[in-house]
mmCIF file with all atom_site columns, C-alpha atoms in Angstrom:
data_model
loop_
_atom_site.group_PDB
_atom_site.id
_atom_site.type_symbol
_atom_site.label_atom_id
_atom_site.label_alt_id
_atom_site.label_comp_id
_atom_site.label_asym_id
_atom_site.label_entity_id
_atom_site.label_seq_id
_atom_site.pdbx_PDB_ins_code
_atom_site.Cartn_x
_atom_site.Cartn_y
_atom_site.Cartn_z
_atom_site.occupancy
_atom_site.B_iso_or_equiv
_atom_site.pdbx_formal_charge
_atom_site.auth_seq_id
_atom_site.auth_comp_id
_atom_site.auth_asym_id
_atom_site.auth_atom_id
_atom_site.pdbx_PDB_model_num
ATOM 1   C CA . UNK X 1 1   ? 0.000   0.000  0.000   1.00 53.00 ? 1   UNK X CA 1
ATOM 2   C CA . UNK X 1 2   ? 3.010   1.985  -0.708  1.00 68.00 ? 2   UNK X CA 1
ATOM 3   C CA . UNK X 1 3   ? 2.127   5.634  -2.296  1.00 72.00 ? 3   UNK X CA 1
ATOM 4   C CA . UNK X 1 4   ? -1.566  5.538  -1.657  1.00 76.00 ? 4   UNK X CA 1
ATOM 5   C CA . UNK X 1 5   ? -4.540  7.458  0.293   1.00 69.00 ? 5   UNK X CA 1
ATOM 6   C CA . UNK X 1 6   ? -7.426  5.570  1.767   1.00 68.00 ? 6   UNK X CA 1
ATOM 7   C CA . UNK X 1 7   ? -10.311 8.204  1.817   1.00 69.00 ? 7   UNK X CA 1
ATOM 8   C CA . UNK X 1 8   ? -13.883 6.882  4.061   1.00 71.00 ? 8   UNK X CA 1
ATOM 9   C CA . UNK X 1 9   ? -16.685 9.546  3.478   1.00 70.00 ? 9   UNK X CA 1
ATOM 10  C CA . UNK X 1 10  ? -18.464 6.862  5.597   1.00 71.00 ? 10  UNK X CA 1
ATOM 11  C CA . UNK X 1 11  ? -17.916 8.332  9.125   1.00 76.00 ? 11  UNK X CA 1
ATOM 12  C CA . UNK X 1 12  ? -19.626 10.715 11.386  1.00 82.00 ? 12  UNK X CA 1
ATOM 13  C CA . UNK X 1 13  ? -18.352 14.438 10.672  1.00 85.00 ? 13  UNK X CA 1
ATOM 14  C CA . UNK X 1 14  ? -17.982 16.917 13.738  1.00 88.00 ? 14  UNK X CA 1
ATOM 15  C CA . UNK X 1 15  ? -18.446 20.092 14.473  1.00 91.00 ? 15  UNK X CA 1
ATOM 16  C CA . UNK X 1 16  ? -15.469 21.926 15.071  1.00 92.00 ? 16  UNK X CA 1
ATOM 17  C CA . UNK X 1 17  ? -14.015 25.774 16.202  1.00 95.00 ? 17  UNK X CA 1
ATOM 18  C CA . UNK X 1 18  ? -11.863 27.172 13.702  1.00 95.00 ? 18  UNK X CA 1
ATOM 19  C CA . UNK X 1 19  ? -9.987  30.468 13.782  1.00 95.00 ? 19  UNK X CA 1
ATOM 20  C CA . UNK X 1 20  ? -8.433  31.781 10.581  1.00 95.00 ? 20  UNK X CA 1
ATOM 21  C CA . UNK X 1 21  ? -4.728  32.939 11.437  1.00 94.00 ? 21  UNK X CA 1
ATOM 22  C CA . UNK X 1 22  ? -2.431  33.973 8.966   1.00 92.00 ? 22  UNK X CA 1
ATOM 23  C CA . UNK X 1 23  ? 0.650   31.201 8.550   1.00 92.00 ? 23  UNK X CA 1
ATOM 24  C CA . UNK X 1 24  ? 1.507   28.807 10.351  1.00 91.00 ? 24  UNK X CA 1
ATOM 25  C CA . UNK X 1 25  ? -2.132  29.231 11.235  1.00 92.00 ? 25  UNK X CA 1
ATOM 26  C CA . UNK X 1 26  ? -5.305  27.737 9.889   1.00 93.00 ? 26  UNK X CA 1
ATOM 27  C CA . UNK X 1 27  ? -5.314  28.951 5.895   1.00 94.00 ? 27  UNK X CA 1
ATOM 28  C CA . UNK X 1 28  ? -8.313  31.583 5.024   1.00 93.00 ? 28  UNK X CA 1
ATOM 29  C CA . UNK X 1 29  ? -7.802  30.095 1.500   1.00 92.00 ? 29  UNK X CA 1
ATOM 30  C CA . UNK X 1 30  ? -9.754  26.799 2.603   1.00 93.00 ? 30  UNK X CA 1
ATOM 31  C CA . UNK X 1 31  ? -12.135 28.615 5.043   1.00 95.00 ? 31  UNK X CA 1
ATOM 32  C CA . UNK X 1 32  ? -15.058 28.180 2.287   1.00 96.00 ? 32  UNK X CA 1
ATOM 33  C CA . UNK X 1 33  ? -14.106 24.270 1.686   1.00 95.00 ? 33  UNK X CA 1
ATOM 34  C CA . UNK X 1 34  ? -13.928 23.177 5.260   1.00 95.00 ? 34  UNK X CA 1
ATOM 35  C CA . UNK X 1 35  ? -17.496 25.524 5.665   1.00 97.00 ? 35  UNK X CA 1
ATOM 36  C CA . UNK X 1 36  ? -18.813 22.902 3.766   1.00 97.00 ? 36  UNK X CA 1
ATOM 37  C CA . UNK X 1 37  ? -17.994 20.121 5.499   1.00 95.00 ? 37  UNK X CA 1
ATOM 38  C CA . UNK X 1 38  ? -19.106 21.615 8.489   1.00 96.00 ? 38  UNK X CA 1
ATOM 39  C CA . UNK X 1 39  ? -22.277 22.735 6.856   1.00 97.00 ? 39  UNK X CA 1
ATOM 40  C CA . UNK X 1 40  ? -23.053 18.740 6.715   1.00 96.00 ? 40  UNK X CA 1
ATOM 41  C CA . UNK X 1 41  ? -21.316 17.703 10.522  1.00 94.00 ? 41  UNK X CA 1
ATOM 42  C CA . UNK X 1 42  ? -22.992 16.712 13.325  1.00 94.00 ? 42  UNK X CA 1
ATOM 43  C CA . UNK X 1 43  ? -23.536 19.587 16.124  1.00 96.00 ? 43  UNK X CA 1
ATOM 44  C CA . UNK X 1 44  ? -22.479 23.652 15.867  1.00 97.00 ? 44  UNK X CA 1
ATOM 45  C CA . UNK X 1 45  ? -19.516 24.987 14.766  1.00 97.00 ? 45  UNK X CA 1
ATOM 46  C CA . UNK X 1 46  ? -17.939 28.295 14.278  1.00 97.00 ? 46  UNK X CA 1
ATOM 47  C CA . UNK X 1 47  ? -15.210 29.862 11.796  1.00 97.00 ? 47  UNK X CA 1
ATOM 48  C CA . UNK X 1 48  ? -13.797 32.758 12.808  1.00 96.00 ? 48  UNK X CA 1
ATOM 49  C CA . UNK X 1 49  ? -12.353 34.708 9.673   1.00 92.00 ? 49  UNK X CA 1
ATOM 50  C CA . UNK X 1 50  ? -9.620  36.554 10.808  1.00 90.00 ? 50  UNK X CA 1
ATOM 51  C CA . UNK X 1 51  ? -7.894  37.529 7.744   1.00 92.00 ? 51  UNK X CA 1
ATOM 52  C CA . UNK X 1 52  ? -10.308 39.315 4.939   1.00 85.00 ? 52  UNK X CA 1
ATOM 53  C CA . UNK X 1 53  ? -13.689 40.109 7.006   1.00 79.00 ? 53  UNK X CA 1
ATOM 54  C CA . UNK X 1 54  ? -15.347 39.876 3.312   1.00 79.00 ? 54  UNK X CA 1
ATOM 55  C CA . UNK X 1 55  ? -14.200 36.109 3.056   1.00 85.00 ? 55  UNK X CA 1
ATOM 56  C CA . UNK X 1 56  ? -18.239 34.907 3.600   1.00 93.00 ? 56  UNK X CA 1
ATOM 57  C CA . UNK X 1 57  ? -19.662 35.812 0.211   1.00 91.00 ? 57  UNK X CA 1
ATOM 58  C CA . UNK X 1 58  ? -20.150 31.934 -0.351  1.00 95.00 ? 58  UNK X CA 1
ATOM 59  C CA . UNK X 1 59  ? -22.221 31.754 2.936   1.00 97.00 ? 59  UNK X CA 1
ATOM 60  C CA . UNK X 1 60  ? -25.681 33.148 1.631   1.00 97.00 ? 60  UNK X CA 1
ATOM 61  C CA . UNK X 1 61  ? -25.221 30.960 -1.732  1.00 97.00 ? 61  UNK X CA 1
ATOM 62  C CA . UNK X 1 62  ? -24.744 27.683 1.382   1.00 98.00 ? 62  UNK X CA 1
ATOM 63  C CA . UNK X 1 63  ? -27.596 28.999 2.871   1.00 98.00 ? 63  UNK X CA 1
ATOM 64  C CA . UNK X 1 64  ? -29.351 28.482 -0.652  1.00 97.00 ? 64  UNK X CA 1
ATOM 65  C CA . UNK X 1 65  ? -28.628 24.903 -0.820  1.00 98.00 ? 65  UNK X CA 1
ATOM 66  C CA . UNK X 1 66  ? -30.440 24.438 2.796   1.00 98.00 ? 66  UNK X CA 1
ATOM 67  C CA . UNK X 1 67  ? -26.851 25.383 5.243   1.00 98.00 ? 67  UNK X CA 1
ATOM 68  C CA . UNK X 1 68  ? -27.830 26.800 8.589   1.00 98.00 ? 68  UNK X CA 1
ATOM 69  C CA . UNK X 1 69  ? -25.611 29.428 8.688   1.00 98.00 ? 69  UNK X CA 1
ATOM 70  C CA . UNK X 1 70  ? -25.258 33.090 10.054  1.00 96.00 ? 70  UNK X CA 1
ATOM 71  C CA . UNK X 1 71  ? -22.745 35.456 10.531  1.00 96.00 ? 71  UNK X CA 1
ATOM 72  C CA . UNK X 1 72  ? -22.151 37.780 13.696  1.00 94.00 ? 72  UNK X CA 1
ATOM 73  C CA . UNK X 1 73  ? -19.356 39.765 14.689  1.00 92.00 ? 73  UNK X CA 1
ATOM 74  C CA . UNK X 1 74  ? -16.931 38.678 12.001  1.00 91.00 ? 74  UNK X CA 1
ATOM 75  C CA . UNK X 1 75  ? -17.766 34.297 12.754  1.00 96.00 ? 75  UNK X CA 1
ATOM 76  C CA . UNK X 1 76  ? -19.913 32.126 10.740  1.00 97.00 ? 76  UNK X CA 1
ATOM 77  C CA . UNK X 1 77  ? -21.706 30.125 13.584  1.00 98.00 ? 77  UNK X CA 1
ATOM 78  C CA . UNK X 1 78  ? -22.523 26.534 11.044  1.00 98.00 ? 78  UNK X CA 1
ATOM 79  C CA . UNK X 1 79  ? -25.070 24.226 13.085  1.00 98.00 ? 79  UNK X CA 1
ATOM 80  C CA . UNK X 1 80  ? -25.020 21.307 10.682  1.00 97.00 ? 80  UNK X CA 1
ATOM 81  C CA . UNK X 1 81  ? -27.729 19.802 8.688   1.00 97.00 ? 81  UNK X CA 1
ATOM 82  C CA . UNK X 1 82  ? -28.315 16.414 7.393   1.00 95.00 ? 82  UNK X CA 1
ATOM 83  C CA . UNK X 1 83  ? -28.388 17.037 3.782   1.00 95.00 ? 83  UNK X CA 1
ATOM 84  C CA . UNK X 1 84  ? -27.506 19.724 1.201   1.00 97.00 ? 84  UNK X CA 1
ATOM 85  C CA . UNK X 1 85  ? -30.292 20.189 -1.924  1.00 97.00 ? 85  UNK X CA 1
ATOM 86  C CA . UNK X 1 86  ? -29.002 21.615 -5.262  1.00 97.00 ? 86  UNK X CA 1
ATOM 87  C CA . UNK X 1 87  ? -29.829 24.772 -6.184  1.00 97.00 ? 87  UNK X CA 1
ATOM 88  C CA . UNK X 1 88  ? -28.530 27.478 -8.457  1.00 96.00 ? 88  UNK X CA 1
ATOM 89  C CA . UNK X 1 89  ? -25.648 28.986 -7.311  1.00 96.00 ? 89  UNK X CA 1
ATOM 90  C CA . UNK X 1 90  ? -23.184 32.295 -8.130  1.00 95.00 ? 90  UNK X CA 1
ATOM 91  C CA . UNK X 1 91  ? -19.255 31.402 -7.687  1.00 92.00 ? 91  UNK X CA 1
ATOM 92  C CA . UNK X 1 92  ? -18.519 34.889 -6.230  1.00 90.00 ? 92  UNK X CA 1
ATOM 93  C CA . UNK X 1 93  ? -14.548 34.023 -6.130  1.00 91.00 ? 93  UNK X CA 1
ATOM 94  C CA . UNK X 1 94  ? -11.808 31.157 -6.575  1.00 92.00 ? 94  UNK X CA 1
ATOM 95  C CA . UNK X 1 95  ? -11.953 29.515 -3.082  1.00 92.00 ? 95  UNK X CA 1
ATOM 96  C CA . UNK X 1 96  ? -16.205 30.193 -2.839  1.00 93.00 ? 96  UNK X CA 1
ATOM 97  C CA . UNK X 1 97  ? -16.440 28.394 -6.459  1.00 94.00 ? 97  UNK X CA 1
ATOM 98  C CA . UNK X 1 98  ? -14.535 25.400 -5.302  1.00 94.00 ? 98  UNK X CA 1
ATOM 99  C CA . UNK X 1 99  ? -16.481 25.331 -1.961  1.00 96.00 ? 99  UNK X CA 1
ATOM 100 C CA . UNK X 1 100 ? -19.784 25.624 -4.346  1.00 96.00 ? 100 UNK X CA 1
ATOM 101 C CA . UNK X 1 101 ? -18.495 23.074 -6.498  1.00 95.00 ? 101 UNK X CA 1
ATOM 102 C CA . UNK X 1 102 ? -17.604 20.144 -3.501  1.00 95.00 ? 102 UNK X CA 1
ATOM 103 C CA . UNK X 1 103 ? -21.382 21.674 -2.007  1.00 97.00 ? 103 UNK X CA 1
ATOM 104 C CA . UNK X 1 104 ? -22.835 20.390 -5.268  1.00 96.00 ? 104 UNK X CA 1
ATOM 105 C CA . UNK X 1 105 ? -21.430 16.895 -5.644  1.00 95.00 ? 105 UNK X CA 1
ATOM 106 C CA . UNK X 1 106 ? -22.530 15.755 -1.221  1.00 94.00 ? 106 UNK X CA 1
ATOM 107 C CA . UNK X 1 107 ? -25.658 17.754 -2.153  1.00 97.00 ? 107 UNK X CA 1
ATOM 108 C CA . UNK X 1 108 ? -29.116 15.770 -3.306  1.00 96.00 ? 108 UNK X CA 1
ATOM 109 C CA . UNK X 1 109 ? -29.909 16.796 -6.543  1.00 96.00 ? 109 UNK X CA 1
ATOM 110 C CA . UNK X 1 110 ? -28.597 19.418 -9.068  1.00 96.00 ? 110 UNK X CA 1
ATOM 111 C CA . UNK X 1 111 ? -26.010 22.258 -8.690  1.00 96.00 ? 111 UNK X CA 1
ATOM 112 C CA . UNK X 1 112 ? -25.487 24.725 -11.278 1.00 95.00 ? 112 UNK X CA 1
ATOM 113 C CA . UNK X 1 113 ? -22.602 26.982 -10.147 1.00 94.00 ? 113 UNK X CA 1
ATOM 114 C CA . UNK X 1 114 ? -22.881 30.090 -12.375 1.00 93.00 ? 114 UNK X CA 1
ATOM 115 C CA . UNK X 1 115 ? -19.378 32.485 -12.809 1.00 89.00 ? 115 UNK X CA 1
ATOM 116 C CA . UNK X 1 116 ? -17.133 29.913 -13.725 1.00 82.00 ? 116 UNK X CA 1
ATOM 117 C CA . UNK X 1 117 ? -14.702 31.685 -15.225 1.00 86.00 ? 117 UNK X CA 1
ATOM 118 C CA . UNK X 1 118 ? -13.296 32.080 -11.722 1.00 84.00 ? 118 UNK X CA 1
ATOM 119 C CA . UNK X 1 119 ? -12.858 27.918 -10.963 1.00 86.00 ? 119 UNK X CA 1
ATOM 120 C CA . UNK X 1 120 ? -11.956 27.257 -14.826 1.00 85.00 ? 120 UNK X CA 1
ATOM 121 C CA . UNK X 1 121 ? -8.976  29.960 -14.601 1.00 88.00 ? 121 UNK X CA 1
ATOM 122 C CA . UNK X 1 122 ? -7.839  28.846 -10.794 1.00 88.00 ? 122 UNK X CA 1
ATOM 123 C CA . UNK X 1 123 ? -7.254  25.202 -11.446 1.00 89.00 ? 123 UNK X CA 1
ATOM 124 C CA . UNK X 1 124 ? -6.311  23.194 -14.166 1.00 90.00 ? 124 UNK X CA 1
ATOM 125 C CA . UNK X 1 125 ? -8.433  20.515 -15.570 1.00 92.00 ? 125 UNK X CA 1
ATOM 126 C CA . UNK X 1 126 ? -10.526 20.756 -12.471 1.00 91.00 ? 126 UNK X CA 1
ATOM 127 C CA . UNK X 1 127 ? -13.838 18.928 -14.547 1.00 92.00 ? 127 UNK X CA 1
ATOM 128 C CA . UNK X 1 128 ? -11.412 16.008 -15.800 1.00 93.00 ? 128 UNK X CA 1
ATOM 129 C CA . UNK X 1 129 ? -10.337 15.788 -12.393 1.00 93.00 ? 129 UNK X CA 1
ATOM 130 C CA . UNK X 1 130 ? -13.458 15.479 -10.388 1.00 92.00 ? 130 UNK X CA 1
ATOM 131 C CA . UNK X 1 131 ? -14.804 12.780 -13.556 1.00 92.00 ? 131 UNK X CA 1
ATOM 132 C CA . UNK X 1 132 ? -11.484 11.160 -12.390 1.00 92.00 ? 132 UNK X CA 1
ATOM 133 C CA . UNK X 1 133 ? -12.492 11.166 -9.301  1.00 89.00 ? 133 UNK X CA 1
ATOM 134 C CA . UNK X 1 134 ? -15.945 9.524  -9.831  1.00 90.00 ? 134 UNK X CA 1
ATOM 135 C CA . UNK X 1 135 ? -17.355 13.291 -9.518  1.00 91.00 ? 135 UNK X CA 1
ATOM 136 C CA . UNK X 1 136 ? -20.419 13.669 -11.456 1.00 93.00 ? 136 UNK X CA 1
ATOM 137 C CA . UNK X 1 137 ? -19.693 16.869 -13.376 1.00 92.00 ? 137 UNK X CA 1
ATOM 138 C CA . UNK X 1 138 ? -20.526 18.622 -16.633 1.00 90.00 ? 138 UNK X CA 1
ATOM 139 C CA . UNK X 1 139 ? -19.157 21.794 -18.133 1.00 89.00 ? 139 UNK X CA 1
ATOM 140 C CA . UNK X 1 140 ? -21.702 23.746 -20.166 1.00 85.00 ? 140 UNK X CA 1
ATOM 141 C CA . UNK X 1 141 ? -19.958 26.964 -20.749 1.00 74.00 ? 141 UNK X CA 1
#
């Protein structure tokens, strides 16, 4: 099992208490990914964006795909549901289109993330890579 990751989705997700530091702290860059899987753990949790304030655009578009989420005081206090639901969604920057993107493939249904320019120009291949991955994903740009 030399040069290999063993991923299980299978197991219960937590809540958790996350403050966004500059480096070596917690990266502000994967605030909106990690959002998501909090959006879906058991519990509340809170991320506290310490960084850029204006990181949360990706919050009401959560919220859209049935997240219970608020913000207060710069924190996003995330009491997890059971499920996401597709919806239509606006990628408002890199890091919020990825977050939208993952959102979309643990979510019921379908996700149409609109503004793609931002995801196709940020990473490479990214729709190959998710089909690689088993993702079910379609550009229709």
């Amino acid at each position: 099992y030399e040069n290999r990751v063993f991923v299980d989705g299978s197991n219960e997700k937590t809540s958790a208490k996350i403050n966004i530091l500059p480096y070596p702290g917690f990266p502000t860059d994967l605030q909106p990914q990690i959002m998501v899987y909090l959006s879906v753990a058991k519990g509340t949790s809170m991320i506290s964006e310490n960084v850029f304030k204006n990181r949360f655009l990706h919050v009401d578009e959560l919220v859209r795909m049935g997240a219970n989420i608020y913000i207060t005081n710069g924190t996003a206090i995330i009491n997890g549901v059971e499920k996401l639901s597709g919806a239509k969604v606006e990628g408002t920057d890199l890091r919020a289109s990825a977050a939208l993107i993952i959102a979309g493939l643990i979510a019921e249904g379908i996700t149409e993330v609109y503004n793609d320019f931002h995801i196709l120009r940020g990473y490479e291949k990214i729709v190959e890579k998710i089909k690689g991955l088993g993702g079910k994903i379609e550009h229709l740009g």
